[in-house]
Coordinates of C-alpha atoms in Angstrom, one line a residue:
R1 CA -14.8 -28.1 -16.0
S2 CA -13.4 -28.6 -19.2
G3 CA -14.9 -25.5 -21.1
K4 CA -14.1 -22.1 -21.3
R5 CA -11.6 -20.7 -18.5
N6 CA -13.3 -17.6 -18.3
N7 CA -17.0 -16.4 -16.1
M8 CA -18.3 -14.7 -19.0
I9 CA -22.0 -13.8 -17.0
E10 CA -19.9 -12.3 -14.0
A11 CA -17.3 -10.2 -16.4
K12 CA -20.9 -8.6 -18.2
R13 CA -21.8 -7.7 -15.0
V14 CA -18.9 -6.5 -13.6
A15 CA -19.1 -4.1 -17.1
E16 CA -22.5 -3.1 -16.5
L17 CA -21.3 -2.2 -12.8
V18 CA -18.4 -0.7 -14.0
F19 CA -20.4 2.0 -16.2
E20 CA -22.6 2.6 -12.6
H21 CA -20.0 3.3 -10.9
F22 CA -18.7 6.8 -14.1
K23 CA -22.7 7.6 -14.1
K24 CA -22.9 8.4 -10.3
H25 CA -19.5 8.8 -9.7
P26 CA -17.0 10.2 -12.6
D27 CA -14.4 12.7 -10.2
R28 CA -13.7 8.5 -8.1
S29 CA -10.6 6.0 -9.9
L30 CA -12.1 3.1 -10.2
G31 CA -9.7 -0.4 -11.2
V32 CA -10.9 -4.2 -12.3
V33 CA -9.1 -6.9 -10.8
T34 CA -9.6 -10.8 -11.4
F35 CA -8.2 -13.8 -10.3
S36 CA -6.3 -15.5 -14.3
E37 CA -5.1 -13.7 -17.5
A38 CA -8.7 -15.7 -19.0
Q39 CA -11.2 -13.7 -16.9
Q40 CA -9.3 -10.4 -17.8
N41 CA -9.5 -10.7 -20.9
A42 CA -13.6 -11.2 -20.8
V43 CA -14.3 -8.1 -18.2
D44 CA -12.8 -5.9 -21.3
A45 CA -14.4 -8.0 -23.9
A46 CA -17.6 -6.6 -21.7
I47 CA -16.3 -3.8 -21.2
R48 CA -15.0 -3.5 -24.6
Q49 CA -18.7 -4.4 -26.8
M50 CA -21.0 -1.4 -24.1
R51 CA -18.7 1.3 -24.6
L52 CA -19.8 0.8 -28.5
S53 CA -23.0 1.4 -27.7
N54 CA -22.5 4.3 -24.5
G55 CA -20.6 6.6 -26.3
S56 CA -20.9 9.3 -24.0
M57 CA -18.6 7.4 -21.6
E58 CA -15.6 7.3 -24.0
R59 CA -14.0 10.0 -21.5
F60 CA -13.6 7.7 -18.6
F61 CA -11.5 4.7 -20.4
T62 CA -9.5 8.2 -21.4
E63 CA -5.6 7.3 -20.3
D64 CA -4.9 10.6 -20.6
K65 CA -5.7 10.8 -16.9
E66 CA -3.8 11.3 -14.0
E67 CA -5.9 7.7 -12.7
P68 CA -7.1 5.9 -15.7
F69 CA -8.8 2.8 -15.7
F70 CA -7.7 -0.2 -15.5
I71 CA -8.7 -4.4 -15.5
K72 CA -5.6 -6.4 -14.3
N73 CA -5.1 -10.2 -13.7
L74 CA -3.7 -11.5 -10.0
E75 CA 0.0 -11.4 -11.5
N76 CA 0.2 -7.4 -12.5
V77 CA -2.0 -5.4 -10.4
Q78 CA 1.1 -4.4 -8.3
G79 CA 1.4 -0.8 -7.9
D80 CA -1.9 0.1 -8.9
E81 CA -4.1 1.6 -6.2
R82 CA -7.1 3.1 -7.5
D83 CA -10.2 5.0 -5.0
V84 CA -12.5 1.6 -5.7
I85 CA -11.7 -1.7 -6.8
F86 CA -14.1 -3.8 -8.8
F87 CA -12.6 -7.7 -8.2
S88 CA -14.0 -10.3 -10.7
I89 CA -13.4 -14.1 -8.6
G90 CA -14.3 -15.9 -11.5
Y91 CA -14.2 -19.4 -9.7
G92 CA -16.9 -21.4 -9.7
P93 CA -18.3 -24.6 -9.1
D94 CA -19.2 -27.0 -12.3
K95 CA -21.9 -28.2 -13.8
E96 CA -22.4 -31.5 -10.6
G97 CA -21.8 -28.7 -8.0
R98 CA -18.6 -29.8 -7.1
V99 CA -15.2 -25.9 -6.8
S100 CA -12.4 -27.1 -8.1
M101 CA -9.2 -26.4 -5.4
N102 CA -6.1 -25.4 -8.4
F103 CA -7.5 -21.6 -8.6
G104 CA -3.6 -21.3 -10.3
P105 CA -1.6 -18.4 -9.4
L106 CA -2.7 -19.5 -6.1
N107 CA -2.1 -22.7 -5.7
R108 CA 2.1 -21.5 -6.7
D109 CA 4.7 -21.0 -3.2
G110 CA 3.8 -18.1 -2.2
G111 CA 0.2 -17.8 -3.5
W112 CA -1.2 -16.1 -0.1
R113 CA 1.3 -13.1 -1.3
R114 CA -0.5 -12.9 -4.5
L115 CA -4.5 -12.1 -3.1
N116 CA -3.0 -9.6 -0.9
V117 CA -1.5 -7.4 -3.3
A118 CA -4.7 -7.8 -5.3
I119 CA -6.6 -6.9 -1.5
S120 CA -5.0 -3.8 -2.1
R121 CA -5.2 -2.4 -3.7
A122 CA -8.6 0.1 -3.4
R123 CA -8.0 3.6 -1.2
E124 CA -12.1 3.5 0.1
K125 CA -14.4 0.4 -1.1
M126 CA -13.4 -2.9 -3.0
V127 CA -16.7 -4.7 -4.2
V128 CA -15.7 -8.1 -5.0
Y129 CA -18.1 -10.3 -7.0
S130 CA -18.2 -14.5 -7.1
V131 CA -20.5 -16.4 -7.8
M132 CA -18.0 -18.4 -5.9
T133 CA -19.0 -18.5 -1.2
P134 CA -16.0 -19.6 1.1
E135 CA -18.6 -23.1 2.5
M136 CA -17.3 -24.2 -1.6
I137 CA -13.3 -23.9 -0.4
D138 CA -13.1 -27.3 1.3
L139 CA -9.7 -26.3 2.7
S140 CA -8.7 -30.2 3.9
R141 CA -8.5 -30.8 0.1
T142 CA -5.6 -28.3 0.3
R143 CA -3.1 -27.5 0.9
S144 CA -2.0 -24.2 -0.9
D145 CA -2.1 -20.6 2.0
G146 CA -3.2 -18.7 -1.1
V147 CA -6.5 -21.0 -1.2
E148 CA -6.4 -20.4 3.0
G149 CA -6.1 -17.0 2.5
L150 CA -9.1 -16.6 -0.9
K151 CA -11.6 -18.5 2.3
G152 CA -11.0 -16.2 4.9
F153 CA -11.0 -12.8 2.3
L154 CA -14.4 -14.2 0.9
E155 CA -15.9 -14.8 4.8
F156 CA -14.2 -11.7 6.0
A157 CA -16.1 -9.9 2.3
A158 CA -19.8 -11.6 3.1
R159 CA -19.5 -10.7 7.1
G160 CA -17.1 -7.8 8.1
K161 CA -14.7 -8.3 11.6
S162 CA -17.2 -10.9 12.7
S163 CA -15.2 -13.1 10.7
L164 CA -12.1 -12.4 11.7
P165 CA -10.6 -15.5 13.9
V166 CA -8.6 -14.9 17.4
K167 CA -5.7 -16.7 16.6
A168 CA -4.7 -20.0 18.7
G169 CA -2.3 -19.1 21.8
A170 CA -3.2 -15.0 22.4
K171 CA -4.0 -13.6 24.5
T172 CA -7.3 -13.0 26.9
E173 CA -8.6 -10.6 28.9
E174 CA -9.3 -12.8 32.4
S175 CA -5.3 -12.2 32.6
G176 CA -2.1 -10.3 33.1
F177 CA -0.5 -6.8 34.3
E178 CA -3.3 -5.6 31.5
R179 CA -6.3 -6.8 33.0
I180 CA -5.6 -5.7 37.0
V181 CA -4.7 -1.7 35.1
A182 CA -8.1 -1.8 32.6
A183 CA -9.6 -3.6 36.1
E184 CA -8.1 -0.1 38.3
L185 CA -9.4 2.6 36.0
E186 CA -13.1 0.4 35.7
K187 CA -13.6 1.2 39.2
R188 CA -13.0 5.1 38.7
G189 CA -16.2 4.5 36.0
Y190 CA -14.1 4.8 32.9
T191 CA -14.6 1.0 30.3
V192 CA -11.2 0.2 29.3
K193 CA -11.0 -2.7 26.7
C194 CA -8.0 -5.2 26.8
S195 CA -6.0 -6.7 24.3
V196 CA -7.1 -4.8 21.4
G197 CA -6.1 -4.8 17.6
C198 CA -7.3 -7.0 14.2
S199 CA -3.4 -7.7 13.6
K200 CA -0.6 -9.6 15.7
Y201 CA 0.1 -6.8 17.4
K202 CA -2.6 -5.5 20.2
I203 CA -3.4 -2.3 22.2
D204 CA -2.6 -4.1 26.0
A205 CA -5.6 -2.0 27.5
A206 CA -7.5 0.9 25.4
V207 CA -10.0 3.3 27.2
A208 CA -12.9 3.9 25.5
D209 CA -14.3 8.3 25.6
P210 CA -16.2 9.2 27.9
E211 CA -18.9 10.2 25.9
D212 CA -18.8 7.3 23.1
K213 CA -17.9 3.7 23.8
D214 CA -17.8 3.1 20.6
A215 CA -14.5 4.8 20.2
Y216 CA -10.7 4.7 22.1
I217 CA -9.6 8.1 23.6
L218 CA -6.4 6.1 25.0
G219 CA -3.9 3.4 23.8
I220 CA -1.9 1.9 27.5
N221 CA 0.8 -0.7 26.5
C222 CA 1.9 -1.8 29.7
C223 CA 5.1 -3.9 28.2
S224 CA 3.4 -7.7 26.8
R225 CA 4.5 -10.3 25.6
S226 CA 3.8 -8.2 22.3
Y227 CA 5.6 -5.4 23.6
Y228 CA 8.7 -6.8 23.8
E229 CA 8.5 -9.5 20.6
N230 CA 9.3 -6.1 19.1
S231 CA 12.7 -6.1 17.8
T232 CA 14.0 -2.7 18.1
A233 CA 14.0 0.0 20.8
Y234 CA 13.6 2.2 18.2
D235 CA 10.5 0.4 16.9
R236 CA 8.4 -0.1 20.8
S237 CA 10.2 3.4 21.6
I238 CA 9.0 5.3 18.6
S239 CA 7.8 3.9 15.1
Q240 CA 5.3 1.5 16.9
P241 CA 3.4 4.5 18.8
S242 CA 4.8 6.8 15.7
V243 CA 2.5 4.5 14.1
L244 CA -1.2 5.0 16.2
K245 CA -0.9 8.3 16.7
G246 CA -1.2 8.4 12.5
L247 CA -4.4 6.6 13.2
G248 CA -6.0 8.8 15.7
W249 CA -4.8 6.7 19.1
S250 CA -3.4 8.7 22.6
T251 CA -0.7 6.4 24.2
M252 CA 1.0 5.7 27.6
N253 CA 3.2 3.3 28.7
V254 CA 2.9 2.2 32.6
Y255 CA 5.5 -0.4 34.0
I256 CA 5.2 -3.0 36.2
M257 CA 7.9 -1.7 39.2
D258 CA 5.9 2.0 39.0
W259 CA 2.6 -0.2 39.2
L260 CA 3.7 -1.7 42.5
D261 CA 6.1 1.0 44.3
N262 CA 3.1 3.7 44.2
R263 CA -0.1 2.5 41.9
Q264 CA -1.5 5.4 42.8
N265 CA 0.2 6.6 40.8
V266 CA 0.3 5.4 38.6
L267 CA -3.5 5.6 38.3
D268 CA -3.5 9.5 38.3
R269 CA -1.1 10.3 35.4
I270 CA -2.7 7.8 33.1
E271 CA -6.6 9.4 34.9
A272 CA -4.7 12.9 33.7
E273 CA -3.3 11.2 30.5
I274 CA -6.8 10.5 29.3
K275 CA -8.0 14.2 30.5
K276 CA -6.0 15.3 28.0
A277 CA -6.7 13.2 25.0
V278 CA -10.9 13.7 26.0
E279 CA -10.0 17.8 25.7
L280 CA -8.2 17.0 22.8
K281 CA -10.7 15.5 20.7
R282 CA -13.9 18.1 22.3
A283 CA -10.3 20.9 20.4
P284 CA -12.3 23.0 17.5
A285 CA -10.5 22.2 14.3
P286 CA -7.9 24.3 13.5
E287 CA -8.6 26.8 11.0
E288 CA -7.6 25.8 7.1
D289 CA -4.8 28.7 6.2
K290 CA -4.1 26.9 10.2
K291 CA -2.9 24.9 9.2
Q292 CA -1.2 25.6 6.2
Q293 CA 1.0 28.3 8.4
A294 CA 2.1 24.9 11.1
L295 CA 3.5 23.0 7.7
V296 CA 7.6 23.3 8.5
F297 CA 7.2 26.1 4.6
E298 CA 4.9 25.6 2.4
T299 CA 5.1 24.2 -1.3
E300 CA 7.2 27.6 -3.1
E301 CA 9.9 26.6 -0.7
V302 CA 9.2 23.1 -2.2
K303 CA 8.9 23.8 -6.2
G304 CA 12.2 25.9 -5.8
L305 CA 13.9 22.2 -4.7
S306 CA 12.7 20.6 -7.5
D307 CA 15.2 23.4 -9.2
M308 CA 17.7 22.1 -7.2
C309 CA 16.9 18.2 -7.8
A310 CA 18.3 16.7 -11.2
E311 CA 16.6 16.5 -14.0
Y312 CA 14.1 13.4 -14.4
V313 CA 14.9 12.3 -18.6
P314 CA 12.3 10.0 -19.8
F315 CA 13.9 7.1 -23.0
E316 CA 11.7 8.2 -25.4
V317 CA 10.0 4.6 -27.4
K318 CA 10.8 4.3 -30.1
N319 CA 10.0 1.4 -32.5
Y320 CA 13.5 -2.7 -32.5
G321 CA 10.0 -4.6 -34.2
D322 CA 6.5 -5.8 -33.6
S323 CA 5.3 -7.9 -30.9
E324 CA 6.1 -11.1 -33.5
G325 CA 9.4 -10.3 -32.8
F326 CA 9.6 -9.9 -29.0
N327 CA 10.7 -13.9 -29.4
E328 CA 13.9 -16.1 -28.1
A329 CA 15.7 -16.0 -32.0
N330 CA 15.6 -11.8 -30.7
T331 CA 17.3 -12.5 -27.4
A332 CA 19.9 -10.0 -27.7
K333 CA 18.4 -6.9 -29.5
I334 CA 15.6 -7.0 -26.2
T335 CA 19.0 -7.1 -24.6
A336 CA 20.0 -3.8 -25.6
C337 CA 16.7 -1.8 -25.9
I338 CA 16.1 -3.1 -21.7
N339 CA 20.6 -1.4 -21.7
E340 CA 19.0 2.2 -23.9
V341 CA 16.3 2.2 -21.8
L342 CA 18.7 1.1 -18.3
T343 CA 21.0 3.4 -19.4
A344 CA 18.3 6.7 -19.5
E345 CA 16.2 5.7 -16.5
A346 CA 18.4 4.4 -13.8
P347 CA 17.5 3.3 -11.4
V348 CA 14.2 2.1 -12.3
S349 CA 11.0 -0.2 -11.4
K350 CA 11.7 -3.1 -12.4
N351 CA 7.3 -2.3 -13.4
A352 CA 8.4 1.4 -15.2
L353 CA 11.4 -0.1 -17.6
A354 CA 9.6 -4.1 -19.1
K355 CA 6.6 -1.1 -19.9
K356 CA 9.7 0.8 -21.9
V357 CA 10.7 -2.6 -23.0
Y358 CA 7.2 -3.8 -24.7
A359 CA 6.9 -0.3 -25.9
C360 CA 9.5 -0.6 -27.8
W361 CA 7.8 -3.9 -29.4
G362 CA 4.3 -2.5 -30.4
I363 CA 3.0 -4.4 -27.2
N364 CA -0.1 -3.6 -25.2
R365 CA -0.3 -6.2 -22.5
A366 CA 2.3 -8.7 -22.9
G367 CA 1.3 -13.3 -22.4
A368 CA 3.4 -15.6 -20.1
A369 CA 6.7 -16.6 -23.7
M370 CA 6.6 -12.3 -23.2
K371 CA 7.7 -12.6 -20.1
R372 CA 9.9 -15.4 -20.1
T373 CA 11.6 -14.4 -23.6
F374 CA 11.8 -10.6 -21.4
E375 CA 13.6 -12.7 -18.5
A376 CA 15.8 -14.3 -20.5
A377 CA 17.1 -11.1 -22.0
L378 CA 17.4 -8.4 -18.7
A379 CA 19.6 -11.3 -16.8
N380 CA 21.5 -10.6 -20.1
S381 CA 21.4 -7.1 -19.3
K382 CA 23.4 -4.4 -17.8
A383 CA 21.2 -4.5 -15.1
R384 CA 21.2 -5.2 -11.4
S385 CA 18.4 -6.3 -9.1
E386 CA 17.1 -4.3 -6.0
N387 CA 14.6 -5.3 -4.0
A388 CA 12.0 -2.9 -1.7
G389 CA 9.3 -4.0 -0.4
Q390 CA 7.2 -4.6 -2.3
N391 CA 9.2 -4.2 -5.6
E392 CA 12.0 -4.6 -7.3
Y393 CA 13.7 -1.7 -8.7
L394 CA 17.4 -2.0 -11.4
W395 CA 19.8 -0.2 -11.4
L396 CA 23.3 0.0 -14.1
D397 CA 26.7 -2.3 -12.9
D398 CA 28.0 0.7 -12.4
Q399 CA 25.7 2.6 -10.2
T400 CA 25.7 1.8 -6.6
P401 CA 22.6 2.3 -4.6
E402 CA 24.7 2.9 -1.1
S403 CA 26.8 6.5 -2.2
Y404 CA 23.8 7.2 -5.1
D405 CA 23.2 10.8 -4.2
I406 CA 20.5 12.1 -7.4
C407 CA 16.8 13.4 -7.4
R408 CA 15.8 13.9 -10.3
A409 CA 12.8 15.3 -9.4
K410 CA 13.0 18.8 -12.1
C411 CA 11.3 17.5 -14.6
P412 CA 7.1 18.6 -17.1
D413 CA 4.1 17.3 -15.1
E414 CA 3.5 14.9 -18.2
H415 CA 7.1 13.1 -17.5
R416 CA 5.5 12.9 -13.6
R417 CA 6.5 9.2 -12.4
D418 CA 4.9 6.8 -10.7
M419 CA 6.3 7.3 -6.9
A420 CA 6.5 3.6 -7.2
D421 CA 9.0 3.7 -9.8
I422 CA 11.7 5.8 -8.1
A423 CA 13.9 3.5 -6.2
P424 CA 14.1 4.6 -2.7
E425 CA 17.8 5.2 -2.7
E426 CA 16.0 8.4 -5.1
T427 CA 13.8 9.5 -3.0
G428 CA 15.9 9.6 0.3
A429 CA 18.3 11.5 -1.6
G430 CA 14.9 14.7 -1.9
I431 CA 14.9 13.8 1.4
I432 CA 17.5 15.2 2.2
L433 CA 17.9 18.1 -0.2
I434 CA 14.5 19.2 2.1
M435 CA 15.5 18.3 5.5
S436 CA 18.9 20.4 4.5
R437 CA 16.6 23.3 5.4
Q438 CA 15.5 22.3 8.4
A439 CA 17.0 21.1 12.0
A440 CA 13.8 19.3 12.7
M441 CA 10.4 18.3 11.3
A442 CA 7.2 15.8 12.0
R443 CA 6.4 12.5 9.5
E444 CA 3.8 13.2 7.6
D445 CA 4.8 16.6 7.1
L446 CA 7.9 15.5 5.5
I447 CA 5.7 13.6 3.8
R448 CA 3.7 15.6 2.2
E449 CA 6.7 17.7 1.3
V450 CA 7.7 14.8 -1.0
A451 CA 5.6 14.3 -3.3
R452 CA 5.1 18.2 -3.0
L453 CA 9.2 18.1 -4.5
F454 CA 7.3 15.1 -7.0
G455 CA 5.5 17.3 -8.3
F456 CA 2.7 15.5 -6.4
T457 CA -1.2 17.6 -5.2
R458 CA -2.8 14.5 -2.5
V459 CA -0.7 12.2 0.5
T460 CA -1.2 8.2 -1.1
P461 CA -0.5 4.9 0.2
T462 CA 1.5 4.5 -3.0
I463 CA 3.4 7.7 -1.9
E464 CA 3.4 6.8 1.9
T465 CA 4.8 4.4 1.6
A466 CA 7.1 5.1 -1.3
A467 CA 8.2 8.1 1.4
A468 CA 8.8 5.7 4.3
L469 CA 11.3 4.0 2.3
G470 CA 13.5 7.0 1.2
I471 CA 13.8 7.4 4.9
R472 CA 15.0 4.4 5.8
S473 CA 17.4 4.9 3.4
A474 CA 18.5 8.5 4.4
R475 CA 18.6 6.8 7.7
Q476 CA 20.8 4.1 6.6
K477 CA 23.3 7.1 5.0
G478 CA 23.0 8.6 8.2
K479 CA 21.6 12.0 6.7
I480 CA 19.2 11.7 8.9
E481 CA 17.6 10.7 12.6
F482 CA 14.0 11.0 14.2
S483 CA 14.6 12.8 18.4
E484 CA 12.2 11.4 21.5
D485 CA 9.3 13.3 20.0
G486 CA 9.5 11.1 17.2
K487 CA 10.1 14.3 15.0
V488 CA 12.5 13.6 12.2
K489 CA 15.8 15.0 12.9
Y490 CA 18.7 16.4 10.4
I491 CA 22.6 15.4 11.0

């Protein structure tokens, strides 16, 4: 307390493990997330010091890779994803062993959202470094949802799923129609669990694989309360089953009126679905070339589609001044810079716009004062803001998102944009173009084609999210819809 705001011992340890990671896993992208800007700078300084004596490792720290190494803090990591993330907590007890309940941005309103963004940046693995254990966080001394979330996250990091609490009021396995269905299936020799899942939504009854009791083979929806708490029939009948299918589940519905009318018939139908799911799981995987033939159309056709798209011409960074001039006195000049970037690139994500503007002023890392100056200049610009998902997109005041139909997918690889920086309406325009060539296609196939259209060779969580927002935009414009079998149809 009242000393330095960083944790240099932890920062040096993280730096050592960054180098260990690249030696052992040179093909896996890496990022470091810290709680504060002070800890971010400490990790950065420790890594730079180690780079001086490890010249052979310098290639891992260049910016010319598809997914370069980064060090970011809780407030500026949004939109970035890597295969592996190291999370440096930084905070810890003082010399008396007492932990302050002040965790910077986490204590502010919506702080839990910042934590949620930070802990969801890893595709494969996250490693947490902390001298602070969850027991050191005393929730009786704070009312912050963010601090409560941090304690829960550290408990999960330390102990895994066993630390996840059962929410108060959650249904138990001892009551409800699903328990009756499960009991009848158990009489037929199946292993069945009720209320399965870690999220608020639970699968009513899950049947275990007869040959592998640790794996579920079928999910049964018994139309419990959670089923009707879904806001729309679309969510209940199409969206939710589609998500479960993507997670590897086979699912079916069982209605209580059918059960009361002919229980034996319902049980026979469930057993038939179980056998079908078992056969599907045991079936040999198709050959890779057959997988390629199963796609609705090949990459070459997607490339042909990109030629039909508008050309993306990025704003060329120019010198507007230096970092010392990026202040309130030059707000008008900064606003002019913002308008010039917008004219070239709108619609564009706020993050991408900010990076271009900062680059025009020679700023590599913007501090809090610079961010406030940018916000003030942005408020005076021609920009109009629209939120989608966790991102904010900026439009020129004469552009209308509802009628926007331009897809700028035609560009060389060096100018390829991150999918998170492309407005959902533009992604939706690309989806409409893809679907105009097809009567219908599976959602997962469509997402792959969206990735290819915009120049990506694999589907990442970022691309999947961007494609989902684009699908929603295309649906809202009445250009596509979902058929009863869950496929996307062109209207």
